[in-house]
Amino acid sequence: MKQLLNKKILLLSILLLNVVVTSAQNSSEAKNTIELKHGSHRIGKRTDTVMKKWRGYGLGQFIHWGLYAIPGGEWNGKTYNGAAEWIRSWDGMPKSTYDSLIYRFNPTQFNAVAWAITAKEMGARYVTITTKHHDGFCLWPSKYTKYTVANSPYKKDIIGPLVKAYNAEGIDVILYFSIMDWNNPNWRYDIKTEADSLAFEKFKTFTRNQLIELLTLYPTAKGLWFDGTWDKAWVKQAAFADELETEMRKLRPGLIIGSRFRADEYGKRHFDSNGAMMGDYEQGWERKIPNKIDDVHGNDWDCVMTVPENQWGYNKAWKGHIKTVNELIEMTAKCVSLGGNFVLNFGPKGDGSIRQEELDLAKGIGSWMKVNSEAIYNCGYAGLEKQDWGFFTKNTKTNKLYMLVFNVPLSGDYRVKLPARTDIAKAYLLTTSSSALRTEEIHPNEYFIHLKNEPGKKPFVIVLESTSAAKGSGNVYEKAKT
Ligand code: JFZ
């Protein structure tokens, strides 16, 4: 009897162990699970309406604007070879000279409404705006430092009018905020002495005050985009950052915070020591796009992209490859096909105007989006095998399937593999829904869609309507028994 009971207990514990191990693997792909106080606080994706909306944005705009737009990557006739917004870190420009740029900040051409209209016409559904970059200059009149727009010749708030103008166009705003602050005397890269520790405590209070101030002044902001969080001093603040995140979420329920805000108590960033993502979406896709769905580990994510390579702030002399309209549309399609959003960066000039190259790109993307945004907005991963002609997306509300074509096959045959027991009911061009394209079943659940190729200059979309089929169509032979 006792033996039987022991056996039962053993069996039960094996079963339980299995459940624990598989759920840990499913949730975080963790091999070992250790107890964490300041790791991830949520398993799986957020399911609330704010995050669902974020997931469906598809296309966004990033804005990097600050004092660095005035030198635009050049100082005293010399060119800085790094990212324009990092010019203060360059020996070629003395720090005090950089900091005095505040007295030259007077963007007479700045027009918040014009920026918002440009974004709207591009088809962006959210915008991330730098409220304060690493240089510490605040585009809002912060009470907690003198280094703000209020003390520049311009005097006025920039963030408020931008939030208002973008919201008026139906575009949600995310506030970019750099924790690292080169202007604040209490900022430290690391904490090595008692004095460092005292200074950094003050810096933490300052950071908290500014964040609460931003959320209070701009209550419609949907989220915060954190940056400058990689230095040791901040990485050591797991408890403080965790508490601050909780406080901000309490103040603004639904607030969206990416994985780049805080580290866990072992100093692990983005993903905690158990491999679980911290925050609401993965913020590591910077100027790079995942190649396959496994790369995103079931997480929400967005990709932020520059027009030339690694220039966020305004740089007078763009060098190297400049991305084209079609290339940027392809990146948008690729991101959406893998369940992410694509965010294109703009670096307005020191006078507040947007450079012509960026206006042209916005216009070009926008004219494509006007026709094809149905295949981008509220769309995501379609669960189908990737094909050479381009990307599949699927509308999460209507379940409609889209084929976004970037590489036209010379044969005119577009291969599609559907899951078992699904048939194509209808295929048609998004622009001409009334005429169906000819489809041919070539293997069970595998099709060619035939489309006479016309030399086009723009990527285009084929809509697929599928139905579930109880049996095969009977049009193909049985599989060989190998
Ligand atoms: C940061 C900033 O330093 C840069 O100026 C810009 O604002 C950009 C959006 O963010 O740069 C980074 C941050 C993280 C990575 C790369 C560049 N990263 O994780 O690969």
Coordinates of C-alpha atoms and ligand atoms in Angstrom, one line a residue:
M1 CA 0.0 0.0 0.0
K2 CA 2.7 2.4 1.1
Q3 CA 4.8 1.5 -1.9
L4 CA 1.9 2.1 -4.2
L5 CA 1.4 5.5 -2.6
N6 CA 5.1 6.3 -3.0
K7 CA 4.8 5.4 -6.7
K8 CA 1.8 7.6 -7.1
I9 CA 3.6 10.5 -5.5
L10 CA 6.6 10.0 -7.7
L11 CA 4.4 9.9 -10.8
L12 CA 2.6 13.0 -9.7
S13 CA 5.8 14.9 -9.0
I14 CA 7.2 13.9 -12.4
L15 CA 4.0 15.2 -14.0
L16 CA 4.1 18.4 -12.0
L17 CA 7.8 18.9 -12.8
N18 CA 7.0 18.5 -16.5
V19 CA 4.3 21.2 -16.3
V20 CA 6.6 23.6 -14.5
V21 CA 9.5 23.0 -16.9
T22 CA 7.4 23.3 -20.1
S23 CA 5.6 26.4 -19.0
A24 CA 8.9 28.0 -18.1
Q25 CA 10.2 27.1 -21.6
N26 CA 7.1 28.4 -23.3
S27 CA 7.0 31.6 -21.4
S28 CA 10.6 32.7 -21.4
E29 CA 12.6 30.0 -23.2
A30 CA 14.5 29.8 -19.9
K31 CA 16.7 26.8 -19.2
N32 CA 17.0 27.5 -15.5
T33 CA 14.6 29.6 -13.7
I34 CA 16.0 31.6 -10.8
E35 CA 14.0 33.8 -8.4
L36 CA 14.1 37.4 -9.5
K37 CA 12.6 40.4 -7.7
H38 CA 13.2 42.8 -10.6
G39 CA 12.9 40.7 -13.6
S40 CA 10.0 40.5 -16.0
H41 CA 6.6 40.9 -14.4
R42 CA 4.5 39.5 -17.2
I43 CA 4.4 36.3 -19.1
G44 CA 3.3 36.6 -22.8
K45 CA 2.0 39.6 -24.7
R46 CA -0.2 42.3 -23.2
T47 CA -3.8 41.9 -24.2
D48 CA -5.3 45.3 -23.4
T49 CA -6.7 47.7 -26.0
V50 CA -3.9 50.2 -25.9
M51 CA -1.3 47.5 -26.7
K52 CA -3.6 45.9 -29.3
K53 CA -3.7 49.3 -31.0
W54 CA 0.1 49.7 -30.8
R55 CA 0.5 46.2 -32.3
G56 CA -1.7 47.3 -35.3
Y57 CA 0.1 50.6 -36.0
G58 CA 2.3 49.1 -38.7
L59 CA 4.1 52.3 -39.6
G60 CA 5.5 55.0 -37.3
Q61 CA 7.8 58.0 -37.3
F62 CA 10.7 58.8 -35.1
I63 CA 11.9 62.4 -34.5
H64 CA 15.4 63.3 -33.3
W65 CA 15.5 67.0 -32.6
G66 CA 17.6 69.0 -30.3
L67 CA 20.6 71.4 -30.1
Y68 CA 22.7 69.0 -32.2
A69 CA 20.6 70.0 -35.2
I70 CA 22.3 73.4 -35.2
P71 CA 25.9 72.1 -35.9
G72 CA 24.4 69.3 -38.1
G73 CA 27.5 67.1 -37.8
E74 CA 30.0 69.9 -38.5
W75 CA 31.9 72.3 -36.3
N76 CA 34.5 75.0 -37.2
G77 CA 34.7 73.6 -40.8
K78 CA 35.4 70.1 -39.5
T79 CA 33.2 67.1 -40.0
Y80 CA 32.3 64.8 -37.1
N81 CA 32.3 61.3 -38.3
G82 CA 29.8 59.8 -35.7
A83 CA 26.1 60.2 -35.4
A84 CA 25.2 63.9 -35.6
E85 CA 23.3 63.8 -32.2
W86 CA 26.5 62.6 -30.5
I87 CA 28.7 65.6 -31.6
R88 CA 29.0 66.8 -28.0
S89 CA 31.1 63.6 -27.3
W90 CA 33.6 64.6 -30.0
D91 CA 36.9 66.3 -29.1
G92 CA 36.5 68.6 -32.1
M93 CA 33.8 70.5 -30.2
P94 CA 34.4 71.7 -26.7
K95 CA 31.6 70.7 -24.3
S96 CA 31.0 74.3 -23.1
T97 CA 30.7 75.4 -26.7
Y98 CA 28.1 72.7 -27.3
D99 CA 26.2 73.6 -24.1
S100 CA 26.0 77.2 -25.2
L101 CA 24.1 76.2 -28.3
I102 CA 21.1 76.7 -26.1
Y103 CA 21.5 80.4 -26.7
R104 CA 21.2 79.8 -30.4
F105 CA 18.1 77.6 -30.3
N106 CA 15.5 79.7 -32.1
P107 CA 13.7 77.5 -34.7
T108 CA 11.8 80.2 -36.5
Q109 CA 10.5 77.6 -39.1
F110 CA 9.2 75.2 -36.6
N111 CA 5.6 74.3 -37.2
A112 CA 4.1 71.4 -35.2
V113 CA 1.1 71.1 -37.4
A114 CA 3.2 70.9 -40.6
W115 CA 5.3 68.1 -39.0
A116 CA 2.1 66.2 -38.0
I117 CA 0.7 66.6 -41.5
T118 CA 3.9 65.2 -43.1
A119 CA 3.7 62.2 -40.8
K120 CA 0.0 61.7 -41.5
E121 CA 0.6 61.9 -45.2
M122 CA 3.3 59.3 -44.9
G123 CA 0.8 57.0 -43.2
A124 CA 2.4 56.9 -39.8
R125 CA 0.1 56.0 -37.0
Y126 CA 2.5 56.8 -34.1
V127 CA 5.4 59.0 -33.5
T128 CA 8.3 58.8 -31.0
I129 CA 9.7 62.3 -30.2
T130 CA 13.0 63.1 -28.4
T131 CA 12.0 65.1 -25.3
K132 CA 15.6 64.9 -24.1
H133 CA 18.5 63.2 -25.8
H134 CA 21.9 62.4 -24.2
D135 CA 23.0 66.1 -24.3
G136 CA 20.3 66.7 -21.6
F137 CA 18.6 69.6 -23.4
C138 CA 14.9 69.5 -22.8
L139 CA 12.4 70.3 -25.5
W140 CA 9.9 71.0 -22.8
P141 CA 10.1 73.7 -20.0
S142 CA 11.2 71.3 -17.2
K143 CA 11.1 72.7 -13.7
Y144 CA 14.0 70.5 -12.7
T145 CA 16.8 72.0 -14.9
K146 CA 17.7 75.3 -16.5
Y147 CA 18.8 73.5 -19.7
T148 CA 15.5 73.7 -21.5
V149 CA 13.7 75.5 -24.3
A150 CA 12.4 78.0 -21.7
N151 CA 15.9 79.4 -21.4
S152 CA 16.6 79.5 -25.2
P153 CA 15.8 82.5 -27.4
Y154 CA 12.8 80.4 -28.6
K155 CA 11.4 80.3 -25.0
K156 CA 8.3 78.2 -25.9
D157 CA 7.5 74.5 -25.2
I158 CA 8.0 72.2 -28.2
I159 CA 6.6 69.0 -26.9
G160 CA 3.1 70.3 -26.0
P161 CA 2.4 71.7 -29.5
L162 CA 3.7 68.5 -31.1
V163 CA 1.6 66.2 -28.9
K164 CA -1.5 68.4 -29.8
A165 CA -0.8 68.5 -33.5
Y166 CA -0.1 64.8 -33.9
N167 CA -3.1 63.8 -31.8
A168 CA -5.2 66.1 -33.9
E169 CA -4.1 64.0 -37.0
G170 CA -5.0 60.8 -35.1
I171 CA -1.4 59.9 -34.5
D172 CA -0.4 58.5 -31.1
V173 CA 2.7 60.0 -29.4
I174 CA 5.5 58.2 -27.5
L175 CA 8.0 60.3 -25.6
Y176 CA 11.6 59.4 -26.1
F177 CA 13.7 60.0 -23.0
S178 CA 17.4 59.5 -22.4
I179 CA 18.3 58.5 -18.9
M180 CA 22.0 59.3 -19.6
D181 CA 22.3 63.1 -19.3
W182 CA 25.6 64.7 -20.2
N183 CA 24.5 68.1 -18.9
N184 CA 23.5 67.1 -15.4
P185 CA 26.5 67.3 -13.0
N186 CA 25.2 64.3 -11.0
W187 CA 25.1 61.9 -13.9
R188 CA 27.7 59.1 -13.5
Y189 CA 28.8 56.4 -15.9
D190 CA 29.6 54.2 -12.9
I191 CA 29.5 54.5 -9.1
K192 CA 32.9 53.9 -7.6
T193 CA 33.0 56.3 -4.6
E194 CA 30.8 57.5 -1.9
A195 CA 30.7 60.8 -3.7
D196 CA 29.5 59.1 -6.9
S197 CA 26.8 57.4 -4.9
L198 CA 25.6 60.6 -3.3
A199 CA 25.5 62.4 -6.7
F200 CA 23.7 59.6 -8.4
E201 CA 21.0 59.5 -5.7
K202 CA 20.3 63.1 -6.6
F203 CA 20.3 62.2 -10.3
K204 CA 17.8 59.4 -9.6
T205 CA 15.4 61.9 -8.0
F206 CA 15.9 64.3 -10.9
T207 CA 15.1 61.5 -13.4
R208 CA 12.0 60.5 -11.5
N209 CA 10.8 64.1 -11.3
Q210 CA 11.3 64.7 -15.0
L211 CA 9.4 61.5 -16.0
I212 CA 6.5 62.2 -13.7
E213 CA 6.5 65.8 -15.0
L214 CA 6.3 64.6 -18.6
L215 CA 3.5 62.1 -17.9
T216 CA 1.6 64.9 -16.1
L217 CA 2.1 67.6 -18.7
Y218 CA 1.3 65.3 -21.7
P219 CA -1.3 62.9 -20.4
T220 CA -2.3 61.7 -23.9
A221 CA 1.2 60.2 -24.5
K222 CA 0.8 56.5 -25.0
G223 CA 4.3 55.4 -23.9
L224 CA 7.9 56.2 -23.1
W225 CA 10.9 55.2 -25.3
F226 CA 13.9 54.9 -23.1
D227 CA 17.5 55.3 -24.2
G228 CA 20.9 55.8 -22.6
T229 CA 20.3 53.0 -20.1
W230 CA 23.4 50.9 -20.7
D231 CA 26.0 52.5 -18.4
K232 CA 26.9 50.7 -15.1
A233 CA 25.5 53.3 -12.8
W234 CA 22.0 52.9 -14.2
V235 CA 22.3 49.1 -14.7
K236 CA 22.9 48.9 -10.9
Q237 CA 19.5 50.5 -10.1
A238 CA 17.3 47.5 -10.6
A239 CA 15.1 48.2 -7.5
F240 CA 14.8 51.9 -8.1
A241 CA 13.9 51.5 -11.8
D242 CA 11.4 48.8 -11.1
E243 CA 9.7 50.9 -8.5
L244 CA 9.7 53.9 -10.8
E245 CA 8.2 51.8 -13.6
T246 CA 5.4 50.7 -11.3
E247 CA 4.8 54.3 -10.2
M248 CA 4.6 55.5 -13.8
R249 CA 2.2 52.7 -14.8
K250 CA 0.0 53.5 -11.9
L251 CA -0.1 57.1 -12.9
R252 CA -0.9 56.3 -16.5
P253 CA -2.6 52.9 -16.8
G254 CA -1.9 51.4 -20.2
L255 CA 1.4 53.1 -20.5
I256 CA 3.7 51.4 -23.0
I257 CA 7.4 50.9 -22.0
G258 CA 9.9 49.0 -24.1
S259 CA 12.6 46.6 -23.0
R260 CA 15.3 49.2 -22.8
F261 CA 14.4 50.9 -19.5
R262 CA 15.7 48.8 -16.7
A263 CA 18.0 45.9 -15.8
D264 CA 17.2 43.1 -13.4
E265 CA 19.2 42.7 -10.1
Y266 CA 21.9 40.8 -12.0
G267 CA 22.4 43.6 -14.5
K268 CA 20.7 41.8 -17.4
R269 CA 19.0 44.2 -19.8
H270 CA 16.1 43.7 -22.3
F271 CA 15.8 40.1 -21.3
D272 CA 16.1 39.2 -17.6
S273 CA 18.3 36.5 -16.1
N274 CA 15.7 33.9 -17.0
G275 CA 15.4 35.0 -20.6
A276 CA 12.0 36.7 -20.2
M277 CA 11.6 40.1 -21.9
M278 CA 11.2 43.1 -19.6
G279 CA 8.7 45.7 -20.6
D280 CA 5.9 45.6 -23.2
Y281 CA 7.9 45.1 -26.4
E282 CA 11.4 44.3 -27.6
Q283 CA 13.3 47.5 -28.2
G284 CA 16.5 45.9 -29.6
W285 CA 15.6 46.0 -33.3
E286 CA 17.6 49.1 -34.0
R287 CA 18.5 49.5 -37.7
K288 CA 18.1 45.8 -38.1
I289 CA 15.1 43.6 -38.9
P290 CA 14.6 40.0 -37.9
N291 CA 14.7 37.5 -40.7
K292 CA 12.3 34.9 -39.4
I293 CA 9.5 34.6 -36.9
D294 CA 11.6 32.6 -34.5
D295 CA 13.9 35.6 -34.0
V296 CA 11.2 37.6 -32.2
H297 CA 10.4 34.8 -29.6
G298 CA 6.7 35.6 -29.6
N299 CA 7.3 39.1 -28.4
D300 CA 5.9 42.4 -29.6
W301 CA 8.6 44.5 -31.2
D302 CA 9.3 47.5 -33.4
C303 CA 12.2 48.4 -35.6
V304 CA 13.6 51.9 -35.7
M305 CA 15.4 52.9 -38.8
T306 CA 17.6 55.8 -40.1
V307 CA 17.5 57.0 -43.7
P308 CA 21.3 57.0 -44.1
E309 CA 23.3 54.6 -42.0
N310 CA 23.3 55.6 -38.3
Q311 CA 22.4 59.3 -38.5
W312 CA 19.4 60.2 -36.2
G313 CA 19.9 63.9 -35.6
Y314 CA 20.2 66.3 -38.5
N315 CA 23.4 65.9 -40.5
K316 CA 24.1 68.4 -43.2
A317 CA 26.1 66.0 -45.3
W318 CA 24.5 62.7 -45.6
K319 CA 27.1 60.1 -46.7
G320 CA 26.9 56.6 -48.0
H321 CA 23.8 54.7 -49.0
I322 CA 20.6 56.7 -48.6
K323 CA 17.5 54.4 -48.4
T324 CA 14.9 54.8 -51.1
V325 CA 11.1 54.8 -51.0
N326 CA 10.8 51.2 -52.2
E327 CA 13.4 50.0 -49.8
L328 CA 11.6 51.6 -46.9
I329 CA 8.3 50.2 -48.0
E330 CA 9.9 46.8 -48.2
M331 CA 11.3 47.2 -44.7
T332 CA 7.8 48.1 -43.5
A333 CA 6.3 45.1 -45.2
K334 CA 9.0 42.8 -43.7
C335 CA 8.5 44.1 -40.2
V336 CA 4.7 43.7 -40.4
S337 CA 5.0 40.2 -41.9
L338 CA 7.0 39.3 -38.8
G339 CA 4.5 40.9 -36.3
G340 CA 6.4 44.1 -35.7
N341 CA 6.0 47.9 -36.5
F342 CA 8.4 49.9 -38.6
V343 CA 9.5 53.3 -37.4
L344 CA 11.3 55.7 -39.8
N345 CA 13.5 58.4 -38.3
F346 CA 13.4 62.1 -39.3
G347 CA 16.1 64.6 -38.1
P348 CA 14.7 68.1 -38.6
K349 CA 17.0 71.0 -39.1
G350 CA 18.1 73.6 -36.5
D351 CA 15.6 76.1 -37.9
G352 CA 12.7 73.7 -37.4
S353 CA 12.1 72.7 -41.0
I354 CA 12.3 69.2 -42.3
R355 CA 14.9 68.5 -45.0
Q356 CA 13.6 68.0 -48.6
E357 CA 15.0 64.4 -48.9
E358 CA 12.9 63.4 -45.9
L359 CA 9.8 65.2 -47.2
D360 CA 10.2 63.4 -50.5
L361 CA 10.5 60.0 -48.8
A362 CA 7.4 60.7 -46.6
K363 CA 5.5 61.6 -49.7
G364 CA 6.6 58.5 -51.7
I365 CA 5.8 56.1 -48.8
G366 CA 2.5 57.9 -48.3
S367 CA 1.4 57.6 -51.9
W368 CA 2.0 53.8 -51.7
M369 CA 0.3 53.6 -48.3
K370 CA -2.8 55.4 -49.6
V371 CA -3.3 52.4 -52.0
N372 CA -1.9 49.6 -49.9
S373 CA -2.2 50.4 -46.2
E374 CA -4.9 47.7 -45.9
A375 CA -2.1 45.2 -46.1
I376 CA -0.1 47.0 -43.3
Y377 CA -2.5 48.4 -40.7
N378 CA -3.8 45.9 -38.1
C379 CA -1.8 43.2 -39.9
G380 CA 0.7 40.8 -38.6
Y381 CA 2.4 37.5 -39.1
A382 CA 0.3 35.2 -41.4
G383 CA 1.7 31.9 -40.3
L384 CA 2.6 30.9 -43.9
E385 CA 5.9 29.9 -45.4
K386 CA 7.9 32.8 -46.8
Q387 CA 8.1 32.9 -50.6
D388 CA 10.6 34.6 -52.8
W389 CA 8.2 37.1 -54.3
G390 CA 7.9 39.0 -51.0
F391 CA 5.9 38.9 -47.7
F392 CA 2.6 37.6 -46.5
T393 CA 0.7 39.7 -43.9
K394 CA -2.7 38.9 -42.3
N395 CA -5.2 41.2 -41.0
T396 CA -5.8 40.4 -37.3
K397 CA -9.4 41.5 -37.4
T398 CA -10.7 40.2 -40.8
N399 CA -8.2 37.4 -41.2
K400 CA -7.7 38.5 -44.8
L401 CA -4.3 37.4 -46.3
Y402 CA -2.1 39.8 -48.3
M403 CA 0.8 39.0 -50.6
L404 CA 3.1 42.1 -50.7
V405 CA 5.1 41.6 -53.9
F406 CA 8.6 43.1 -54.2
N407 CA 10.3 40.5 -56.5
V408 CA 8.2 39.8 -59.5
P409 CA 8.9 36.2 -60.8
L410 CA 9.8 36.0 -64.5
S411 CA 7.5 33.0 -64.8
G412 CA 4.5 35.0 -63.6
D413 CA 3.8 32.2 -61.1
Y414 CA 3.4 33.2 -57.5
R415 CA 3.9 30.3 -55.2
V416 CA 1.6 30.0 -52.1
K417 CA 1.6 27.2 -49.5
L418 CA -1.5 27.1 -47.4
P419 CA -2.0 25.0 -44.2
A420 CA -3.7 21.6 -44.6
R421 CA -7.4 21.7 -45.3
T422 CA -7.4 25.2 -46.7
D423 CA -8.1 26.2 -50.2
I424 CA -7.8 29.5 -52.1
A425 CA -11.3 30.8 -52.6
K426 CA -10.2 33.9 -54.5
A427 CA -7.1 35.9 -55.4
Y428 CA -7.1 39.4 -56.8
L429 CA -5.1 42.5 -57.0
L430 CA -5.8 44.9 -54.1
T431 CA -6.4 47.6 -56.7
T432 CA -8.7 45.6 -58.9
S433 CA -10.8 43.4 -56.6
S434 CA -13.4 42.8 -59.2
S435 CA -11.3 40.6 -61.4
A436 CA -10.0 37.3 -60.0
L437 CA -6.6 36.0 -60.8
R438 CA -6.2 32.4 -62.1
T439 CA -5.0 30.0 -59.4
E440 CA -3.7 26.5 -59.9
E441 CA -3.2 23.8 -57.3
I442 CA 0.2 22.2 -57.9
H443 CA 0.4 20.0 -54.8
P444 CA -2.0 19.5 -52.0
N445 CA -2.5 23.0 -50.4
E446 CA 0.2 24.4 -52.7
Y447 CA -0.7 26.8 -55.4
F448 CA 0.5 29.0 -58.2
I449 CA -1.3 32.3 -58.6
H450 CA -0.8 33.3 -62.2
L451 CA -0.4 36.9 -63.0
K452 CA 0.8 38.4 -66.3
N453 CA 3.8 40.4 -65.3
E454 CA 3.8 44.0 -66.2
P455 CA 6.9 46.0 -65.6
G456 CA 5.9 48.0 -62.6
K457 CA 7.9 50.5 -60.5
K458 CA 6.0 50.0 -57.2
P459 CA 5.6 47.0 -55.0
F460 CA 2.0 45.8 -55.2
V461 CA -0.4 43.6 -53.2
I462 CA -2.4 40.5 -54.0
V463 CA -5.3 39.7 -51.7
L464 CA -6.0 36.0 -50.9
E465 CA -9.2 34.7 -49.7
S466 CA -9.1 31.2 -48.3
T467 CA -11.7 28.7 -47.3
S468 CA -11.4 25.6 -45.2
A469 CA -11.9 22.5 -47.3
A470 CA -12.9 19.1 -45.8
K471 CA -11.0 17.2 -48.4
G472 CA -8.4 18.0 -51.1
S473 CA -9.8 19.4 -54.3
G474 CA -9.2 16.2 -56.2
N475 CA -7.2 18.1 -58.7
V476 CA -3.8 16.6 -57.7
Y477 CA -2.6 13.0 -57.6
E478 CA -1.9 11.2 -54.3
K479 CA 1.5 11.7 -52.7
A480 CA 4.1 9.0 -53.5
K481 CA 4.7 6.6 -50.7
T482 CA 8.4 7.1 -50.1
Ligands
JFZ1 C1 20.8 55.3 -29.3 C2 21.3 56.7 -29.2 O1 22.6 56.7 -28.7 C3 21.3 57.2 -30.6 O2 21.7 58.6 -30.6 C4 19.8 57.2 -31.1 O3 19.0 58.1 -30.3 C5 19.3 55.8 -31.1 C6 17.8 55.7 -31.4 O4 19.5 55.2 -29.8 O5 21.7 54.5 -29.9 C7 21.7 53.1 -29.8 C8 21.2 52.5 -28.8 C9 21.1 51.1 -28.8 C10 21.7 50.4 -29.8 C11 22.3 51.0 -30.8 C12 22.3 52.4 -30.9 N1 21.6 49.0 -29.8 O6 21.0 48.4 -28.8 O7 22.1 48.3 -30.7

